[in-house]
Amino acid sequence: MGDSVQATMSRRYDTISFLSDYGTGDEFVGVVRSVIRELAPHATVIDLTHGIAPFDVRAGSLALARSISYVASGVVMAVVDPGVGTARRGIGVEVAGGEGVLVGPDNGLLAPAVAMAGGAGRAVELTNPEFRLEAPGATFDGRDLFAPAAAHLCNGVDLSELGPAVDADLLFPGVVPLPQIDDSTVIAQALWTDRFGNVQLNIGPADLPEGFGDVVEVRCSAPTDSTGGVRRAATRVGAFAEISAGAIGLVVDANGMLSLAMDRRSAADELALADGDQVVITALDDDAGSASPVRVDLTTRP
């Protein structure tokens, strides 16, 4: 036990995986990377994405959760922080027995990724002034707090030196919607639309009831939609190219979730779907889906 604890405390990391809503039109990302370079020149910074919509903690948390199983061992620094400069905490959370540490604001951004990595080990609030930059204002914690913390972790500073321990069970939870499932209906939500227009749902293939065939009905609607939304048939397929021209497919995506997709077209545009919209899935006879190989329109939104 003692040797294990000592090994954890003396760990040096070589990689920082960086996610933010900073974009690349301003100097923010470059400045953060430069701070890390100055403090920990041996560390490699991998940019997961800086294209999260401004202030969209939910989208950032989902992107981080999708990525966490594939990022290199080391520090994961995530900054989507509409509460910067307020009483919200900056935190560091150890995962996977010390294989990684997630650093960022305690606003739910880190929580789904922590869960995907097996849950939190040690957690601290980043308050030690020795491991942050002095700053003229309190609006750039990515530069002044999180980058120095990540760099010092890479230099072998133990997590416990960055600030006082906090109860990991009391960290701000993530907001990941759960589906509603019974024998005849699955009420899902659109989690994320990628650049190709594929819409990831918050369900996996095992969430569809056994009685559902290869063709299902999907009804898509925004929270404020009173028209009934768009209703279409969708066929379960293994690859995008298996979807008939103009038809909707239900594909197991690279993260193991079900996604609504079209072949070389945007399912999000076709179904008028936005992230957060509701998708109701019900069984449909296979004959209904095969009536037209091109398109099965049940009803469409005006």
GROMACS .gro file of C-alpha atoms in nm:
model
  302
    1MET     CA    1   0.000   0.000   0.000
    2GLY     CA    2   0.278   0.242   0.094
    3ASP     CA    3   0.465   0.181  -0.231
    4SER     CA    4   0.145   0.237  -0.428
    5VAL     CA    5   0.074   0.567  -0.253
    6GLN     CA    6   0.430   0.683  -0.307
    7ALA     CA    7   0.413   0.593  -0.676
    8THR     CA    8   0.097   0.799  -0.713
    9MET     CA    9   0.244   1.098  -0.530
   10SER     CA   10   0.561   1.106  -0.740
   11ARG     CA   11   0.389   1.070  -1.077
   12ARG     CA   12   0.491   1.304  -1.359
   13TYR     CA   13   0.260   1.345  -1.654
   14ASP     CA   14   0.372   1.411  -2.011
   15THR     CA   15   0.042   1.497  -2.180
   16ILE     CA   16  -0.226   1.761  -2.132
   17SER     CA   17  -0.547   1.711  -2.331
   18PHE     CA   18  -0.717   2.048  -2.369
   19LEU     CA   19  -1.086   2.121  -2.441
   20SER     CA   20  -1.253   2.462  -2.431
   21ASP     CA   21  -1.509   2.698  -2.580
   22TYR     CA   22  -1.236   2.953  -2.662
   23GLY     CA   23  -1.247   2.907  -3.039
   24THR     CA   24  -0.941   2.993  -3.246
   25GLY     CA   25  -1.024   3.347  -3.359
   26ASP     CA   26  -0.871   3.507  -3.050
   27GLU     CA   27  -0.543   3.453  -2.869
   28PHE     CA   28  -0.693   3.261  -2.576
   29VAL     CA   29  -0.585   2.909  -2.676
   30GLY     CA   30  -0.237   3.022  -2.776
   31VAL     CA   31  -0.185   3.206  -2.449
   32VAL     CA   32  -0.294   2.904  -2.242
   33ARG     CA   33  -0.062   2.677  -2.440
   34SER     CA   34   0.223   2.926  -2.394
   35VAL     CA   35   0.175   2.931  -2.016
   36ILE     CA   36   0.198   2.551  -2.013
   37ARG     CA   37   0.507   2.561  -2.235
   38GLU     CA   38   0.680   2.804  -2.002
   39LEU     CA   39   0.603   2.605  -1.687
   40ALA     CA   40   0.629   2.248  -1.821
   41PRO     CA   41   0.825   2.252  -2.147
   42HIS     CA   42   0.836   1.873  -2.163
   43ALA     CA   43   0.455   1.840  -2.174
   44THR     CA   44   0.271   1.775  -2.500
   45VAL     CA   45  -0.060   1.959  -2.536
   46ILE     CA   46  -0.329   1.783  -2.741
   47ASP     CA   47  -0.622   2.001  -2.850
   48LEU     CA   48  -0.937   1.791  -2.822
   49THR     CA   49  -1.152   2.080  -2.945
   50HIS     CA   50  -1.198   2.451  -2.890
   51GLY     CA   51  -1.518   2.461  -3.092
   52ILE     CA   52  -1.766   2.411  -2.808
   53ALA     CA   53  -2.033   2.680  -2.834
   54PRO     CA   54  -1.962   2.965  -2.591
   55PHE     CA   55  -2.088   2.895  -2.238
   56ASP     CA   56  -2.237   2.555  -2.338
   57VAL     CA   57  -2.132   2.346  -2.038
   58ARG     CA   58  -2.361   2.062  -2.146
   59ALA     CA   59  -2.201   2.032  -2.489
   60GLY     CA   60  -1.854   2.053  -2.340
   61SER     CA   61  -1.930   1.781  -2.086
   62LEU     CA   62  -2.065   1.549  -2.356
   63ALA     CA   63  -1.762   1.607  -2.580
   64LEU     CA   64  -1.532   1.534  -2.289
   65ALA     CA   65  -1.725   1.218  -2.200
   66ARG     CA   66  -1.707   1.098  -2.562
   67SER     CA   67  -1.332   1.154  -2.564
   68ILE     CA   68  -1.219   1.037  -2.221
   69SER     CA   69  -1.178   0.667  -2.302
   70TYR     CA   70  -0.934   0.752  -2.580
   71VAL     CA   71  -0.723   1.037  -2.442
   72ALA     CA   72  -0.366   0.970  -2.342
   73SER     CA   73  -0.284   0.917  -1.976
   74GLY     CA   74  -0.207   1.248  -1.813
   75VAL     CA   75  -0.389   1.569  -1.737
   76VAL     CA   76  -0.720   1.661  -1.900
   77MET     CA   77  -0.786   2.035  -1.885
   78ALA     CA   78  -1.139   2.144  -1.974
   79VAL     CA   79  -1.259   2.504  -1.968
   80VAL     CA   80  -1.619   2.597  -2.045
   81ASP     CA   81  -1.676   2.839  -1.766
   82PRO     CA   82  -1.961   3.093  -1.775
   83GLY     CA   83  -1.919   3.135  -1.398
   84VAL     CA   84  -1.553   3.241  -1.415
   85GLY     CA   85  -1.468   3.495  -1.146
   86THR     CA   86  -1.756   3.389  -0.919
   87ALA     CA   87  -1.764   3.162  -0.616
   88ARG     CA   88  -1.770   2.850  -0.831
   89ARG     CA   89  -1.467   2.632  -0.756
   90GLY     CA   90  -1.174   2.533  -0.970
   91ILE     CA   91  -1.101   2.166  -0.910
   92GLY     CA   92  -0.864   1.882  -0.986
   93VAL     CA   93  -1.004   1.527  -0.984
   94GLU     CA   94  -0.792   1.214  -0.998
   95VAL     CA   95  -0.925   0.918  -1.198
   96ALA     CA   96  -0.821   0.565  -1.289
   97GLY     CA   97  -0.595   0.520  -0.988
   98GLY     CA   98  -0.388   0.822  -1.077
   99GLU     CA   99  -0.355   0.752  -1.450
  100GLY     CA  100  -0.519   1.088  -1.510
  101VAL     CA  101  -0.627   1.410  -1.345
  102LEU     CA  102  -0.911   1.625  -1.475
  103VAL     CA  103  -0.873   1.998  -1.416
  104GLY     CA  104  -1.144   2.258  -1.470
  105PRO     CA  105  -1.439   2.444  -1.317
  106ASP     CA  106  -1.673   2.267  -1.077
  107ASN     CA  107  -1.985   2.334  -1.285
  108GLY     CA  108  -2.072   1.987  -1.415
  109LEU     CA  109  -1.828   2.003  -1.705
  110LEU     CA  110  -1.601   1.729  -1.570
  111ALA     CA  111  -1.861   1.504  -1.405
  112PRO     CA  112  -1.967   1.278  -1.697
  113ALA     CA  113  -1.605   1.218  -1.799
  114VAL     CA  114  -1.511   1.137  -1.440
  115ALA     CA  115  -1.792   0.881  -1.431
  116MET     CA  116  -1.682   0.734  -1.766
  117ALA     CA  117  -1.328   0.700  -1.628
  118GLY     CA  118  -1.451   0.490  -1.338
  119GLY     CA  119  -1.532   0.759  -1.084
  120ALA     CA  120  -1.335   1.007  -0.879
  121GLY     CA  121  -1.039   0.927  -0.661
  122ARG     CA  122  -0.886   1.221  -0.482
  123ALA     CA  123  -1.030   1.565  -0.551
  124VAL     CA  124  -0.904   1.909  -0.449
  125GLU     CA  125  -1.002   2.271  -0.483
  126LEU     CA  126  -0.735   2.468  -0.670
  127THR     CA  127  -0.662   2.741  -0.416
  128ASN     CA  128  -0.286   2.730  -0.351
  129PRO     CA  129  -0.150   3.068  -0.473
  130GLU     CA  130   0.192   2.910  -0.537
  131PHE     CA  131   0.047   2.723  -0.833
  132ARG     CA  132  -0.141   2.996  -1.014
  133LEU     CA  133  -0.051   3.319  -1.194
  134GLU     CA  134  -0.110   3.663  -1.056
  135ALA     CA  135  -0.366   3.835  -1.277
  136PRO     CA  136  -0.507   4.185  -1.320
  137GLY     CA  137  -0.861   4.047  -1.338
  138ALA     CA  138  -1.056   3.732  -1.255
  139THR     CA  139  -1.194   3.650  -1.600
  140PHE     CA  140  -0.930   3.416  -1.749
  141ASP     CA  141  -0.889   3.115  -1.521
  142GLY     CA  142  -0.786   2.905  -1.818
  143ARG     CA  143  -0.463   3.106  -1.826
  144ASP     CA  144  -0.426   3.196  -1.460
  145LEU     CA  145  -0.549   2.888  -1.273
  146PHE     CA  146  -0.608   2.578  -1.482
  147ALA     CA  147  -0.302   2.597  -1.709
  148PRO     CA  148  -0.058   2.642  -1.417
  149ALA     CA  149  -0.228   2.360  -1.224
  150ALA     CA  150  -0.203   2.127  -1.524
  151ALA     CA  151   0.161   2.224  -1.586
  152HIS     CA  152   0.266   2.172  -1.225
  153LEU     CA  153   0.100   1.831  -1.221
  154CYS     CA  154   0.314   1.746  -1.524
  155ASN     CA  155   0.618   1.861  -1.327
  156GLY     CA  156   0.546   1.608  -1.054
  157VAL     CA  157   0.364   1.830  -0.805
  158ASP     CA  158   0.120   1.609  -0.616
  159LEU     CA  159  -0.249   1.687  -0.650
  160SER     CA  160  -0.275   1.741  -0.274
  161GLU     CA  161  -0.038   2.040  -0.296
  162LEU     CA  162  -0.272   2.233  -0.523
  163GLY     CA  163  -0.534   2.291  -0.257
  164PRO     CA  164  -0.751   2.135   0.012
  165ALA     CA  165  -0.924   1.802  -0.040
  166VAL     CA  166  -1.294   1.812  -0.126
  167ASP     CA  167  -1.553   1.538  -0.108
  168ALA     CA  168  -1.584   1.399  -0.461
  169ASP     CA  169  -1.946   1.307  -0.391
  170LEU     CA  170  -2.026   1.675  -0.344
  171LEU     CA  171  -1.886   1.798  -0.674
  172PHE     CA  172  -2.133   1.959  -0.912
  173PRO     CA  173  -2.308   1.682  -1.109
  174GLY     CA  174  -2.330   1.665  -1.484
  175VAL     CA  175  -2.660   1.713  -1.660
  176VAL     CA  176  -2.694   1.413  -1.891
  177PRO     CA  177  -3.058   1.330  -1.969
  178LEU     CA  178  -3.182   0.977  -1.917
  179PRO     CA  179  -3.423   0.812  -2.162
  180GLN     CA  180  -3.769   0.688  -2.069
  181ILE     CA  181  -3.821   0.330  -2.184
  182ASP     CA  182  -4.110   0.084  -2.173
  183ASP     CA  183  -4.210  -0.217  -2.384
  184SER     CA  184  -4.354  -0.008  -2.667
  185THR     CA  185  -4.190   0.335  -2.656
  186VAL     CA  186  -3.848   0.490  -2.608
  187ILE     CA  187  -3.841   0.861  -2.532
  188ALA     CA  188  -3.488   0.976  -2.612
  189GLN     CA  189  -3.312   1.309  -2.655
  190ALA     CA  190  -3.081   1.443  -2.923
  191LEU     CA  191  -2.747   1.481  -2.746
  192TRP     CA  192  -2.513   1.604  -3.016
  193THR     CA  193  -2.505   1.678  -3.387
  194ASP     CA  194  -2.171   1.626  -3.559
  195ARG     CA  195  -2.049   1.825  -3.859
  196PHE     CA  196  -2.201   1.568  -4.097
  197GLY     CA  197  -2.549   1.612  -3.951
  198ASN     CA  198  -2.559   1.277  -3.769
  199VAL     CA  199  -2.760   1.313  -3.447
  200GLN     CA  200  -2.643   1.113  -3.147
  201LEU     CA  201  -2.920   1.004  -2.909
  202ASN     CA  202  -2.892   0.929  -2.539
  203ILE     CA  203  -2.961   0.559  -2.594
  204GLY     CA  204  -2.763   0.256  -2.702
  205PRO     CA  205  -2.877  -0.043  -2.908
  206ALA     CA  206  -2.963  -0.242  -2.593
  207ASP     CA  207  -3.216   0.026  -2.494
  208LEU     CA  208  -3.453  -0.064  -2.779
  209PRO     CA  209  -3.712  -0.319  -2.660
  210GLU     CA  210  -3.680  -0.673  -2.794
  211GLY     CA  211  -4.007  -0.646  -2.984
  212PHE     CA  212  -3.875  -0.368  -3.208
  213GLY     CA  213  -3.786  -0.476  -3.560
  214ASP     CA  214  -3.531  -0.334  -3.799
  215VAL     CA  215  -3.768  -0.054  -3.897
  216VAL     CA  216  -3.893   0.188  -3.633
  217GLU     CA  217  -4.086   0.510  -3.627
  218VAL     CA  218  -3.911   0.820  -3.498
  219ARG     CA  219  -4.101   1.132  -3.398
  220CYS     CA  220  -3.883   1.438  -3.351
  221SER     CA  221  -3.994   1.757  -3.183
  222ALA     CA  222  -3.853   2.063  -3.012
  223PRO     CA  223  -3.958   2.130  -2.650
  224THR     CA  224  -4.182   2.417  -2.764
  225ASP     CA  225  -4.327   2.238  -3.069
  226SER     CA  226  -4.705   2.195  -3.054
  227THR     CA  227  -4.746   2.054  -3.407
  228GLY     CA  228  -4.643   1.697  -3.332
  229GLY     CA  229  -4.306   1.738  -3.498
  230VAL     CA  230  -4.159   1.529  -3.779
  231ARG     CA  231  -4.248   1.160  -3.805
  232ARG     CA  232  -4.036   0.929  -4.018
  233ALA     CA  233  -3.948   0.564  -4.052
  234ALA     CA  234  -3.590   0.477  -3.967
  235THR     CA  235  -3.408   0.156  -4.054
  236ARG     CA  236  -3.142   0.005  -3.832
  237VAL     CA  237  -2.823  -0.035  -4.033
  238GLY     CA  238  -2.455  -0.098  -3.966
  239ALA     CA  239  -2.302   0.171  -4.186
  240PHE     CA  240  -2.397   0.504  -4.342
  241ALA     CA  241  -2.366   0.364  -4.695
  242GLU     CA  242  -2.635   0.103  -4.619
  243ILE     CA  243  -2.898   0.378  -4.584
  244SER     CA  244  -3.117   0.416  -4.895
  245ALA     CA  245  -3.105   0.750  -5.072
  246GLY     CA  246  -3.323   1.002  -4.888
  247ALA     CA  247  -3.403   0.756  -4.606
  248ILE     CA  248  -3.326   0.779  -4.235
  249GLY     CA  249  -3.099   0.525  -4.070
  250LEU     CA  250  -3.041   0.434  -3.707
  251VAL     CA  251  -2.671   0.356  -3.667
  252VAL     CA  252  -2.454   0.251  -3.374
  253ASP     CA  253  -2.195   0.528  -3.375
  254ALA     CA  254  -1.828   0.532  -3.278
  255ASN     CA  255  -1.921   0.589  -2.912
  256GLY     CA  256  -2.162   0.294  -2.899
  257MET     CA  257  -2.470   0.517  -2.898
  258LEU     CA  258  -2.755   0.518  -3.150
  259SER     CA  259  -2.748   0.802  -3.402
  260LEU     CA  260  -2.999   0.916  -3.660
  261ALA     CA  261  -2.817   0.946  -3.991
  262MET     CA  262  -2.850   0.977  -4.367
  263ASP     CA  263  -2.612   0.874  -4.640
  264ARG     CA  264  -2.409   1.185  -4.734
  265ARG     CA  265  -2.683   1.416  -4.611
  266SER     CA  266  -2.772   1.583  -4.282
  267ALA     CA  267  -3.026   1.395  -4.073
  268ALA     CA  268  -3.045   1.696  -3.841
  269ASP     CA  269  -3.162   1.917  -4.129
  270GLU     CA  270  -3.398   1.655  -4.267
  271LEU     CA  271  -3.565   1.599  -3.930
  272ALA     CA  272  -3.543   1.962  -3.815
  273LEU     CA  273  -3.358   1.833  -3.507
  274ALA     CA  274  -3.152   2.042  -3.266
  275ASP     CA  275  -2.951   1.929  -2.966
  276GLY     CA  276  -3.188   1.879  -2.674
  277ASP     CA  277  -3.492   1.797  -2.888
  278GLN     CA  278  -3.704   1.495  -2.803
  279VAL     CA  279  -3.703   1.182  -3.019
  280VAL     CA  280  -3.979   0.927  -2.957
  281ILE     CA  281  -3.911   0.582  -3.102
  282THR     CA  282  -4.184   0.322  -3.148
  283ALA     CA  283  -4.208  -0.009  -3.330
  284LEU     CA  284  -4.310  -0.010  -3.697
  285ASP     CA  285  -4.389  -0.307  -3.920
  286ASP     CA  286  -4.105  -0.388  -4.157
  287ASP     CA  287  -4.349  -0.372  -4.448
  288ALA     CA  288  -4.415  -0.004  -4.375
  289GLY     CA  289  -4.050   0.076  -4.405
  290SER     CA  290  -3.999  -0.121  -4.725
  291ALA     CA  291  -4.292   0.035  -4.910
  292SER     CA  292  -4.059   0.299  -5.050
  293PRO     CA  293  -3.682   0.243  -5.059
  294VAL     CA  294  -3.626   0.615  -5.109
  295ARG     CA  295  -3.826   0.783  -4.838
  296VAL     CA  296  -4.101   0.699  -4.593
  297ASP     CA  297  -4.283   1.013  -4.481
  298LEU     CA  298  -4.542   0.955  -4.212
  299THR     CA  299  -4.606   1.320  -4.150
  300THR     CA  300  -4.387   1.625  -4.175
  301ARG     CA  301  -4.374   1.951  -3.988
  302PRO     CA  302  -4.527   2.235  -4.193
   0.00000   0.00000   0.00000
